[in-house]
Amino acid sequence: MTGPASANSNSSQPEECCLVCQDISTGYHYGVPSCNGCKTFFRRTIMKNQTFQCQFQKKCPVDKSVRCACRHCRFEKCLQVGMDRNAIQQNRDPIGYTKRTRRYPPVKKIEASEECSPSMVSVTDRNEDTALSFLSLTEAKCCALRLSEYLPSRTLLEAVISPCLLMDEVFMAEKAVLSPRHTISNTRFATQTDYHYWHERDWFVMIEWAKTLPVFQSLPFPDKLALLRHSAITYPSLVHVFNSPDHGPDTIVFPDGAYFDRTPEPTRPLGFNKKKYQMLDQLLKPMRTMEIDMTEFAAFKAIFFLNPDADDVDANAKKMLSDGRSAITNALYRYMVKKKGPEDAGDRFGRLLLLGTVLATMAVEMKEAVLTAILALICLQLADSAAVFDRNYTKPYVLKKTWVQNFIKFQYIFEGNQQKPKIVPLGCSPTNVDSDDYLKPGETSIEHDFLFSCEEGEDGVLNYEATACIDAYGQVMHPGEKRSLSNGTVVLHCNIYGGALKKVVERAAGCYFNETIYSEDEKWVEPQVNPVDSSIDGRLMQCFRPHYSYYESHVVGCVIGKLGVLIGEFGQLLDGSYVKCVEAELGHVSLKQVSVDELQCNMDDKTFAHASQWTDEKKGANMKCNFGHIVKESCVIGNETLPIGQEVPVSRGCIFLCHPQTNVYICDNYLPEFQVVDTESEDLGPIEGNQVVVEQPDKKKSLKTVFKF
């Protein structure tokens, strides 16, 4: 039957969709309903016997908007939904262009979940949140653009204000998807050129990705620049870690096969090595342990990027960013609950967001580099004009005065008045010198037992960081250098541990100095390096071992002759004068002359001179003022004086202990006539008359009691 009835029947029939990409099907091809694109892709792959490799974790989304992003995952999806390779007839219907036709009239574009019923299509159970789904699909496009042959040549301003390339389907099809440039065949150690190339490329992708975010597009132009500047360092690091193929626990591989690992690079600035170790230890390991998928990564990246606390963002923008971030955060949590269940979702959600703290720390440490790199990019890469817009971006001028001041603050000045002024580094300012003098690039200074160098990094930023160790004799130890004891069983290392240059002793149960091993808490004397006070003979050292760490030597006092004075304490010299040991600089000590009045003690609104003695009847103790400190010398009980540490039996089966801090009565049996007072909620106050404080053992909690004789 023809006519309107037939037309209505066809129009009401549900659209059948491609099982591979959820686009509208043009018929059954190789056993399943599929579109022309997936049909041709599957047939070409079989006919040419092609094999593909996934650059990620073989979890790429296959959707009609990004179906060309990963050919490996697309082909695997073809096989999963049931396409039959045996249904392809060789030498028939040669591969060529086939005009796309549809069996049904055009329909309004709607979501795949509405186009395809569950009975027709088996699709991956993804988050129903539209924003999260959009972020995931956009992330796949970013991956394709990052691997493409397209080389951007636009300036920063042009890139920010131009239309988004990721939303240009023609551009993505021609430049990004059909022409992948970077594939890993052979790996090689990354050079400085590799780092520069991939950082610049990821900055370009970051700008295009940011323009897909509705919140970002709604911001004024200066706020857009503020967000981009905020993520200029951390965004490439995050992308490097997530997209790196797994070539080992301590290796990050770029898409072209260049890689870096934990191998120290002495020729590079130490700041570079520190950042590299942070990426390996604090990002790569936890992200691989959690097995973060693309949806989680895309959401986390957006949450960190949309930071309302970024510098130079105005109040209105802060509100917009906060609302946008909250929406994505809520959607991410719902996605995790659906993926892992309510019990595991909370833990996973918290662990993922904690990575934001790592990124924030990296951002603070590299803030100087971020500002300099972005400002240099703005000022030096403008091809047609050097004009920079102010906050209302209506009046362009060559350079903002505040930005010039920032360059001076971060050790740079401008030379010349041209549109592209020359940027000249002033130098580095040592932290132990209170002056306006700068170290020139290449010069060094000794601080805190380390040799600090002023060096220009790969991004043009001056770094003032430790580049070598100084041993107790003032000799330089370069990173990686070690010195052994005569028996060869103990080694002193100067190397990078936990992202920082340190001197450590390995295979020794203690601290090493002058071919001697000192145990934990043991003290010894070392000469000062670059002594601040030549009147003292050395510095008093002590061996410490922090929990789960190496043994460390700490400066704890001053030494003159046979007199050792701890830092902050007082001492008396042979000539009768009094001195105080102070730490003038970190690692360096000196003796400061003090008057006898500074050695007084204060107690109960009374002042006692140095070396004076008195009896405190309330506390039942003989006291002494010793160099500004009140010292308990003995206990008084009745008419008896007991030395510190002595125990004597008293009535009611109790034992009296003369403790350096308080008089303690220990009773084995509970005495019902005691007045029990919980010291957590009530102060005992002064003890008067014949009352004493008694420690009463109790299985549930420790109580103090007041006992009356």
XYZ file of C-alpha atoms in Angstrom:
709
model
C 0.000 0.000 0.000
C 1.301 3.433 -0.936
C 0.359 6.921 0.050
C 0.229 8.716 3.390
C -0.381 5.606 5.416
C 2.835 4.095 4.158
C 4.738 7.286 4.806
C 3.463 7.492 8.353
C 4.466 3.897 8.956
C 8.012 4.545 7.834
C 8.364 7.806 9.740
C 7.256 6.201 12.981
C 9.699 3.309 12.624
C 12.658 3.784 15.013
C 16.011 4.656 13.508
C 18.406 1.695 13.454
C 21.909 2.750 14.406
C 25.444 1.563 13.780
C 26.549 -0.823 16.511
C 30.108 0.500 16.272
C 29.749 4.282 16.506
C 25.986 4.801 17.122
C 25.609 6.851 13.929
C 22.540 6.085 11.772
C 22.898 2.739 10.005
C 22.720 2.451 6.203
C 21.952 -1.269 6.384
C 23.369 -4.604 7.517
C 27.033 -4.945 6.568
C 29.065 -8.048 7.415
C 26.346 -9.284 9.745
C 25.498 -6.191 11.816
C 23.750 -2.844 11.246
C 26.457 -0.274 10.518
C 27.093 3.033 8.800
C 29.040 3.470 5.579
C 32.079 4.786 7.460
C 32.474 1.801 9.790
C 31.623 -0.642 6.989
C 34.358 0.806 4.770
C 36.854 1.007 7.630
C 36.312 -2.662 8.553
C 36.538 -3.854 4.938
C 39.672 -1.809 4.224
C 41.368 -3.132 7.355
C 40.663 -6.765 6.398
C 41.498 -6.335 2.700
C 44.840 -4.634 3.420
C 45.606 -6.874 6.410
C 46.347 -3.800 8.525
C 47.289 -3.809 12.207
C 47.042 -0.851 14.573
C 48.413 0.112 17.985
C 46.581 2.072 20.658
C 48.634 4.947 22.038
C 46.744 4.877 25.325
C 45.239 2.069 27.435
C 43.009 0.412 24.807
C 39.997 2.136 26.381
C 39.370 4.894 23.823
C 35.692 5.823 23.303
C 34.316 4.946 19.858
C 31.598 7.444 19.027
C 30.445 9.028 15.804
C 32.143 12.284 16.804
C 35.552 10.681 17.503
C 35.358 7.296 15.810
C 38.514 8.024 13.781
C 40.636 8.991 16.788
C 41.952 5.470 17.525
C 41.821 2.909 14.737
C 42.884 0.065 17.045
C 39.937 0.571 19.410
C 37.568 1.140 16.482
C 38.559 -2.157 14.835
C 38.249 -4.012 18.154
C 34.753 -2.528 18.546
C 33.850 -3.826 15.064
C 34.816 -7.338 16.119
C 33.088 -7.044 19.512
C 29.710 -6.139 18.005
C 29.908 -9.117 15.632
C 31.290 -7.973 12.266
C 32.315 -11.116 10.365
C 35.656 -10.921 8.574
C 34.713 -14.035 6.580
C 31.778 -12.172 5.054
C 34.162 -9.982 3.046
C 34.521 -11.271 -0.520
C 37.956 -10.736 -1.978
C 38.374 -8.893 -5.311
C 34.778 -7.773 -5.357
C 33.584 -4.203 -5.205
C 37.003 -2.498 -5.019
C 37.459 -0.026 -2.211
C 36.515 3.439 -3.227
C 34.316 6.377 -2.362
C 30.679 5.480 -1.776
C 28.129 8.213 -1.558
C 26.490 8.178 1.863
C 22.818 7.281 1.702
C 20.225 6.830 4.357
C 17.306 4.475 4.361
C 15.284 6.866 6.419
C 14.457 10.556 6.185
C 16.719 12.990 8.100
C 15.868 13.186 11.755
C 16.636 15.689 14.444
C 20.052 15.129 16.036
C 19.555 13.562 19.470
C 21.650 11.609 21.924
C 22.677 8.051 21.044
C 20.864 6.714 24.093
C 17.613 8.054 22.626
C 18.339 6.924 19.057
C 19.122 3.336 19.912
C 17.107 1.077 22.168
C 18.956 -1.324 24.515
C 17.594 -4.245 22.503
C 19.317 -2.973 19.360
C 22.666 -1.826 20.665
C 25.116 -3.011 23.317
C 27.102 0.035 24.347
C 29.527 0.728 27.159
C 27.778 1.868 30.333
C 29.054 5.455 30.594
C 28.060 8.324 32.791
C 24.666 9.766 31.950
C 25.828 13.258 32.809
C 25.977 15.335 29.628
C 28.882 17.519 30.719
C 31.018 14.544 31.703
C 30.261 12.735 28.460
C 31.184 15.875 26.537
C 34.504 16.161 28.395
C 35.342 12.532 27.623
C 34.636 12.940 23.910
C 36.608 16.176 23.821
C 39.560 14.444 25.486
C 39.654 11.892 22.675
C 39.753 14.756 20.178
C 42.624 16.340 22.110
C 44.564 13.090 21.838
C 44.007 13.004 18.090
C 45.073 16.637 17.666
C 48.159 16.060 19.811
C 49.252 13.179 17.553
C 48.437 14.940 14.286
C 50.754 16.465 11.718
C 49.233 19.916 12.196
C 51.838 22.481 13.264
C 50.288 25.667 14.688
C 51.858 28.963 13.659
C 49.474 31.383 15.357
C 50.338 33.721 18.202
C 48.879 33.328 21.662
C 46.351 36.120 21.205
C 45.241 34.727 17.857
C 44.897 31.238 19.330
C 42.694 32.429 22.204
C 40.307 34.570 20.147
C 40.076 32.313 17.066
C 37.353 29.628 16.618
C 38.003 26.319 18.347
C 39.730 23.773 16.108
C 38.435 20.809 18.120
C 34.863 21.760 17.227
C 35.705 22.112 13.520
C 34.729 18.693 12.129
C 36.270 19.394 8.711
C 39.590 20.419 10.247
C 39.652 17.431 12.614
C 38.859 15.029 9.771
C 41.521 16.422 7.440
C 44.333 17.443 9.792
C 44.012 15.544 13.040
C 42.271 12.229 12.424
C 43.294 11.170 8.927
C 46.938 12.221 9.207
C 48.469 10.963 12.450
C 52.080 12.033 12.512
C 53.495 10.529 15.682
C 53.744 6.778 16.246
C 56.114 4.925 18.549
C 58.459 2.588 16.719
C 61.800 2.959 18.499
C 62.399 4.726 21.797
C 65.267 7.126 22.468
C 66.357 9.332 25.342
C 64.646 12.723 25.163
C 66.694 15.774 24.238
C 66.092 19.412 25.104
C 64.474 19.840 21.688
C 61.977 17.070 22.520
C 60.964 18.762 25.784
C 60.516 22.101 24.038
C 58.490 20.596 21.203
C 56.031 18.655 23.367
C 55.583 21.452 25.899
C 54.761 23.935 23.142
C 52.472 21.429 21.451
C 50.615 20.689 24.676
C 50.223 24.425 25.333
C 48.598 24.701 21.912
C 46.256 21.759 22.640
C 45.473 23.231 26.079
C 44.227 26.459 24.494
C 42.045 24.584 21.992
C 40.709 22.327 24.763
C 39.945 25.278 27.043
C 37.882 26.903 24.281
C 35.527 23.894 24.317
C 34.553 24.648 27.933
C 31.423 26.835 28.113
C 32.638 28.463 31.338
C 35.940 29.465 29.747
C 34.225 30.928 26.697
C 32.014 33.065 28.962
C 34.978 34.718 30.694
C 36.454 38.111 29.780
C 39.668 37.938 27.793
C 42.051 38.818 30.702
C 40.531 36.071 32.863
C 41.087 33.581 30.057
C 44.766 34.519 30.001
C 44.923 34.174 33.798
C 43.605 30.590 33.678
C 45.973 29.634 30.859
C 48.913 31.109 32.754
C 47.860 29.238 35.913
C 48.043 25.855 34.111
C 50.961 26.570 31.777
C 53.365 24.278 33.661
C 51.070 21.693 35.235
C 48.891 20.959 32.185
C 51.748 19.489 30.045
C 52.966 17.418 33.006
C 49.502 15.956 33.573
C 49.059 15.152 29.875
C 52.537 13.597 29.598
C 51.820 11.253 32.517
C 48.329 10.123 31.480
C 49.095 9.575 27.786
C 52.465 7.869 28.254
C 52.531 4.190 27.210
C 53.608 1.837 29.993
C 57.321 1.275 29.409
C 58.174 0.720 33.065
C 57.342 2.237 36.467
C 59.805 5.144 36.149
C 59.536 6.064 32.476
C 57.442 8.649 30.641
C 57.335 8.294 26.851
C 56.344 11.027 24.399
C 54.257 10.049 21.347
C 57.318 10.094 19.034
C 59.263 7.605 21.189
C 61.393 10.110 23.113
C 61.401 9.251 26.820
C 62.852 10.295 30.159
C 63.284 8.299 33.352
C 64.941 8.609 36.756
C 68.422 8.921 35.280
C 70.009 12.157 36.651
C 70.952 14.686 33.990
C 73.839 16.719 35.495
C 73.967 19.081 32.522
C 70.382 20.197 33.099
C 69.324 22.682 35.787
C 68.502 20.992 39.075
C 64.987 22.392 38.933
C 64.390 20.275 35.850
C 65.410 17.080 37.655
C 63.214 17.967 40.638
C 60.173 18.457 38.433
C 60.942 15.193 36.637
C 61.064 13.223 39.886
C 57.807 14.840 41.051
C 56.094 13.659 37.873
C 57.398 10.096 38.315
C 56.765 9.738 42.060
C 53.705 11.883 42.723
C 51.762 11.638 39.443
C 52.794 8.627 37.349
C 52.768 6.037 40.144
C 49.398 6.927 41.737
C 47.649 7.424 38.373
C 48.786 4.022 37.105
C 47.932 2.380 40.418
C 44.398 3.784 40.251
C 44.055 2.884 36.530
C 42.316 6.178 35.797
C 40.133 6.004 32.691
C 39.688 8.751 30.125
C 36.436 10.052 31.621
C 37.976 10.423 35.078
C 41.072 12.060 33.638
C 39.057 14.501 31.523
C 36.953 15.531 34.528
C 39.955 15.864 36.851
C 41.802 17.984 34.299
C 38.815 20.331 34.005
C 38.394 20.546 37.797
C 42.012 21.589 38.254
C 41.911 24.013 35.310
C 38.747 25.852 36.412
C 40.413 27.238 39.524
C 38.594 30.245 41.028
C 41.698 30.987 43.136
C 43.977 31.513 40.138
C 45.899 34.784 40.202
C 44.411 37.857 38.495
C 40.878 36.421 38.168
C 38.195 38.978 39.060
C 35.252 38.402 41.411
C 32.613 37.715 38.748
C 34.845 35.165 37.054
C 35.534 33.442 40.387
C 31.803 32.789 40.856
C 31.452 31.374 37.330
C 34.507 29.149 37.741
C 33.342 27.899 41.142
C 29.922 26.923 39.770
C 31.443 25.197 36.736
C 33.927 23.280 38.859
C 31.203 22.137 41.293
C 29.048 20.793 38.463
C 31.917 18.717 37.065
C 32.941 17.512 40.540
C 29.417 16.284 41.290
C 29.163 14.576 37.907
C 32.515 12.859 38.441
C 31.432 11.486 41.815
C 28.183 10.130 40.363
C 30.182 8.488 37.599
C 32.502 6.827 40.131
C 29.568 5.583 42.209
C 28.101 4.019 39.098
C 31.457 2.530 38.115
C 32.791 1.307 41.484
C 29.831 1.301 43.845
C 29.142 3.631 46.784
C 31.697 2.054 49.127
C 34.744 2.282 46.830
C 33.724 5.480 45.057
C 34.437 7.746 48.026
C 37.973 6.462 48.486
C 38.732 6.612 44.762
C 37.214 10.085 44.475
C 39.355 11.382 47.333
C 42.556 9.816 46.004
C 41.998 11.356 42.595
C 41.325 14.842 43.950
C 44.435 14.597 46.154
C 46.464 14.660 42.946
C 45.308 18.254 42.674
C 47.433 19.026 45.735
C 50.475 17.639 43.925
C 49.744 19.826 40.912
C 49.168 22.861 43.118
C 52.530 22.309 44.811
C 54.246 22.025 41.442
C 52.494 25.201 40.310
C 53.697 27.166 43.349
C 57.271 25.943 42.969
C 57.307 26.781 39.265
C 55.328 30.036 39.525
C 58.279 32.129 38.440
C 58.791 29.950 35.395
C 55.100 30.088 34.500
C 54.942 33.885 34.660
C 58.116 34.349 32.677
C 57.198 31.812 30.018
C 53.703 33.225 29.461
C 54.886 36.838 29.449
C 57.701 36.010 27.072
C 55.221 34.192 24.849
C 52.941 37.233 24.795
C 55.695 39.786 24.290
C 57.947 37.968 21.848
C 55.683 35.834 19.651
C 53.336 38.524 18.358
C 54.041 38.435 14.640
C 52.116 41.521 13.519
C 52.055 43.675 16.625
C 53.405 43.760 20.143
C 50.244 45.299 21.532
C 48.836 43.769 24.714
C 45.308 44.568 25.926
C 44.459 45.860 29.380
C 41.557 44.512 31.474
C 38.801 46.012 29.328
C 40.776 44.985 26.206
C 39.771 48.143 24.372
C 43.024 50.127 24.516
C 46.127 48.298 23.245
C 49.625 49.411 24.144
C 53.079 47.877 23.881
C 53.772 46.661 27.428
C 51.908 46.970 30.698
C 53.917 48.663 33.414
C 52.972 46.014 35.971
C 54.239 43.276 33.664
C 57.566 45.102 33.305
C 57.733 45.247 37.102
C 57.044 41.519 37.277
C 59.944 40.853 34.946
C 62.219 42.972 37.131
C 60.944 41.180 40.238
C 61.762 37.855 38.681
C 65.295 38.963 37.758
C 64.663 40.190 34.203
C 64.719 43.631 32.587
C 63.803 44.994 29.166
C 66.325 46.575 26.797
C 65.216 48.845 23.977
C 61.905 50.417 23.079
C 61.039 48.374 20.016
C 57.856 46.363 19.636
C 59.833 43.235 20.554
C 62.208 44.422 23.318
C 65.176 42.307 24.275
C 64.812 40.551 27.639
C 68.045 40.494 29.641
C 68.531 38.416 32.828
C 69.775 40.399 35.826
C 70.977 37.424 37.837
C 70.136 35.451 40.981
C 69.855 36.754 44.541
C 71.453 34.435 47.159
C 69.214 33.778 50.155
C 72.048 34.159 52.692
C 73.102 37.638 51.535
C 71.104 40.698 52.579
C 71.991 43.009 49.685
C 70.924 44.053 46.217
C 73.837 42.242 44.572
C 73.027 39.541 42.051
C 74.958 36.486 41.025
C 75.497 36.529 37.299
C 74.424 33.454 35.291
C 77.116 30.826 35.805
C 78.319 32.141 39.184
C 78.074 30.090 42.396
C 77.673 30.602 46.139
C 78.030 28.269 49.156
C 74.991 27.984 51.427
C 73.998 25.420 54.058
C 76.678 22.858 53.077
C 75.681 23.019 49.402
C 77.030 24.767 46.320
C 74.299 26.891 44.711
C 74.517 27.959 41.074
C 72.756 30.636 39.071
C 71.811 28.946 35.800
C 69.427 29.663 32.967
C 66.935 26.852 32.440
C 65.551 25.453 29.236
C 62.610 27.860 29.395
C 64.859 30.901 29.794
C 64.186 31.282 33.520
C 67.065 31.803 35.939
C 67.208 29.080 38.581
C 69.127 29.447 41.850
C 69.382 25.932 43.217
C 71.836 23.528 44.803
C 74.032 21.830 42.212
C 76.691 20.178 44.422
C 77.368 19.192 48.039
C 80.053 20.591 50.341
C 81.566 18.102 52.782
C 82.835 18.916 56.273
C 86.252 19.873 54.859
C 84.832 22.332 52.345
C 85.397 20.022 49.378
C 82.882 19.942 46.524
C 80.967 16.726 45.841
C 79.027 16.688 42.561
C 75.675 14.869 42.181
C 76.318 11.163 41.828
C 79.709 11.364 43.561
C 80.407 9.086 46.518
C 83.203 8.679 49.030
C 83.914 5.457 50.884
C 85.355 4.697 54.279
C 88.666 2.851 54.411
C 86.913 -0.460 54.972
C 84.580 0.163 52.019
C 81.439 -0.684 53.970
C 80.095 2.847 54.380
C 79.472 5.256 51.517
C 78.786 8.994 51.683
C 76.566 9.992 48.739
C 75.799 13.347 47.191
C 72.762 12.767 45.029
C 69.133 13.623 44.394
C 66.658 11.948 46.737
C 62.950 12.760 46.678
C 63.514 15.558 44.184
C 66.162 17.403 46.252
C 69.942 17.289 46.465
C 71.049 15.643 49.715
C 74.106 14.247 51.474
C 73.276 10.816 52.824
C 75.095 7.896 54.393
C 74.107 4.487 53.088
C 74.831 1.056 54.523
C 75.744 2.630 57.854
C 73.753 2.524 61.098
C 74.375 6.171 61.865
C 75.885 9.414 60.586
C 79.296 9.645 58.968
C 82.020 12.220 59.626
C 85.791 11.994 59.292
C 85.730 8.210 58.777
C 83.646 7.714 61.908
C 80.072 6.470 62.226
C 77.936 8.088 64.925
C 74.823 6.313 66.177
C 71.394 7.901 66.509
C 71.320 10.783 69.087
C 75.133 10.689 69.396
C 76.957 14.040 69.302
C 80.313 15.098 67.819
C 82.193 18.253 66.847
C 82.729 19.483 63.296
C 84.486 22.590 61.979
C 82.264 25.266 60.474
C 82.083 25.788 56.722
C 82.556 29.509 55.995
C 82.443 30.266 59.760
C 80.326 33.221 60.813
C 82.036 33.459 64.219
C 85.768 32.694 64.231
C 85.883 32.834 68.049
C 84.316 29.370 68.415
C 86.157 26.130 67.734
C 83.375 24.323 65.891
C 79.752 23.352 65.787
C 78.145 20.620 67.863
C 76.435 18.001 65.677
C 73.904 15.294 66.529
C 72.737 12.272 64.544
C 68.997 12.016 63.876
C 66.936 9.551 61.895
C 63.453 10.763 60.873
C 60.771 8.116 60.566
C 61.305 6.004 57.412
C 64.204 8.156 56.227
C 67.990 8.360 56.095
C 70.256 9.291 58.973
C 70.782 13.039 59.039
C 73.421 15.205 60.711
C 71.947 18.309 62.390
C 73.719 21.298 63.938
C 72.613 21.481 67.595
C 75.133 23.744 69.350
C 78.376 25.728 69.650
C 81.757 24.453 70.846
C 84.538 26.548 72.395
C 87.329 24.657 74.088
C 85.700 21.912 76.133
C 82.462 23.848 76.523
C 79.478 22.791 74.449
C 76.369 24.986 74.412
C 73.144 23.930 72.699
C 71.407 26.336 70.337
C 69.253 28.707 72.398
C 71.035 27.802 75.654
C 73.493 29.798 77.813
C 77.024 29.041 78.985
C 79.811 30.623 81.033
C 83.291 31.111 79.614
C 86.552 30.834 81.573
C 86.745 34.618 81.911
C 83.394 34.592 83.718
C 81.354 36.110 80.887
C 78.088 34.606 79.767
C 77.211 33.642 76.187
C 74.274 32.248 74.250
C 74.551 29.918 71.254
C 72.511 31.170 68.286
C 72.058 29.899 64.743
C 73.076 32.946 62.699
C 72.300 31.167 59.428
C 70.976 27.726 58.653
C 73.821 25.343 59.496
C 76.088 28.031 61.014
C 76.276 28.956 64.713
C 77.886 31.676 66.806
C 78.155 32.733 70.464
C 76.379 35.920 71.531
C 77.478 37.816 74.648
C 74.655 38.195 77.199
C 74.317 39.972 80.552
C 73.630 38.195 83.823
C 70.167 39.780 83.893
C 69.203 37.708 80.859
C 69.837 34.539 82.898
C 67.084 35.202 85.470
C 64.220 32.783 86.111
C 60.556 33.675 86.658
C 58.201 31.512 88.706
C 54.923 32.305 90.478
C 55.363 36.055 89.859
C 58.799 35.918 91.460
C 62.195 36.550 89.873
C 65.256 34.501 90.815
C 68.835 35.332 89.878
C 71.098 32.909 88.067
C 72.537 30.186 90.376
C 70.117 31.060 93.214
C 68.366 28.236 95.146
C 65.058 28.081 97.022
C 62.497 25.634 98.415
C 59.015 25.515 96.906
C 56.806 24.163 99.686
C 53.738 23.820 97.476
C 55.573 21.596 95.035
C 57.625 19.890 97.729
C 60.906 20.517 95.909
C 64.247 22.310 96.133
C 64.679 24.458 93.010
C 67.593 26.236 91.324
C 67.851 28.862 88.583
C 70.456 27.670 86.111
C 71.166 29.873 83.061
C 67.570 31.033 82.764
C 66.071 27.582 83.363
C 64.361 26.397 86.565
C 65.813 23.055 87.608
C 64.366 20.754 90.263
C 67.313 19.478 92.325
C 65.577 17.319 94.966
C 62.243 16.503 96.606
C 61.047 17.414 100.103
C 58.682 15.041 101.935
C 58.105 15.877 105.575
C 61.530 16.661 107.011
C 63.352 14.488 104.509
C 65.151 15.522 101.311
C 65.277 12.921 98.539
C 67.481 13.028 95.427
C 65.956 12.886 91.951
C 65.018 9.344 90.961
C 64.796 7.870 94.472
C 61.734 5.854 95.559
C 60.597 5.422 99.177
C 57.579 3.553 100.612
C 54.863 5.612 102.298
C 51.565 4.792 104.014
C 48.538 3.027 102.481
C 50.806 0.776 100.389
C 51.977 3.615 98.129
C 55.449 4.394 96.832
C 56.798 7.944 96.576
C 58.949 8.690 93.486
C 61.050 11.842 93.280
C 60.578 12.694 89.601
C 62.378 15.609 87.849
C 59.034 17.155 86.899
C 56.641 16.288 89.743
C 56.323 14.274 92.946
C 54.594 11.010 92.087
C 52.807 8.559 94.397
C 52.179 5.130 92.870
C 49.540 2.949 94.509
C 48.841 -0.635 93.445
C 45.414 -0.924 95.076
C 42.374 1.265 94.631
C 41.742 3.364 97.736
C 37.999 4.145 98.062
C 38.539 7.178 100.287
C 40.470 8.913 97.490
C 38.768 11.839 95.788
C 39.007 10.911 92.081
C 39.458 13.813 89.649
C 39.517 13.361 85.848
C 42.454 15.490 84.726
C 40.992 15.772 81.228
C 38.120 17.936 82.467
C 39.184 19.511 85.765
C 42.369 21.124 87.035
C 43.681 19.813 90.355
C 45.028 23.223 91.317
C 47.771 23.744 93.936
C 48.373 20.972 96.482
C 48.125 22.277 100.020
C 48.430 20.862 103.526
C 48.731 17.102 103.739
C 47.365 16.377 100.237
C 49.469 14.590 97.605
C 48.949 13.780 93.938
C 48.736 10.053 93.239
C 48.814 8.218 89.896
C 46.013 5.631 90.233
C 46.240 2.796 87.612
C 42.953 2.104 85.858
C 42.254 -0.244 82.937
C 39.874 2.164 81.234
C 41.722 5.451 81.639
C 44.498 7.035 83.647
C 43.188 9.060 86.594
C 44.836 11.315 89.085
C 43.559 11.281 92.667
C 43.894 13.536 95.694
C 44.633 11.618 98.878
C 44.339 13.119 102.383
C 46.385 11.570 105.178
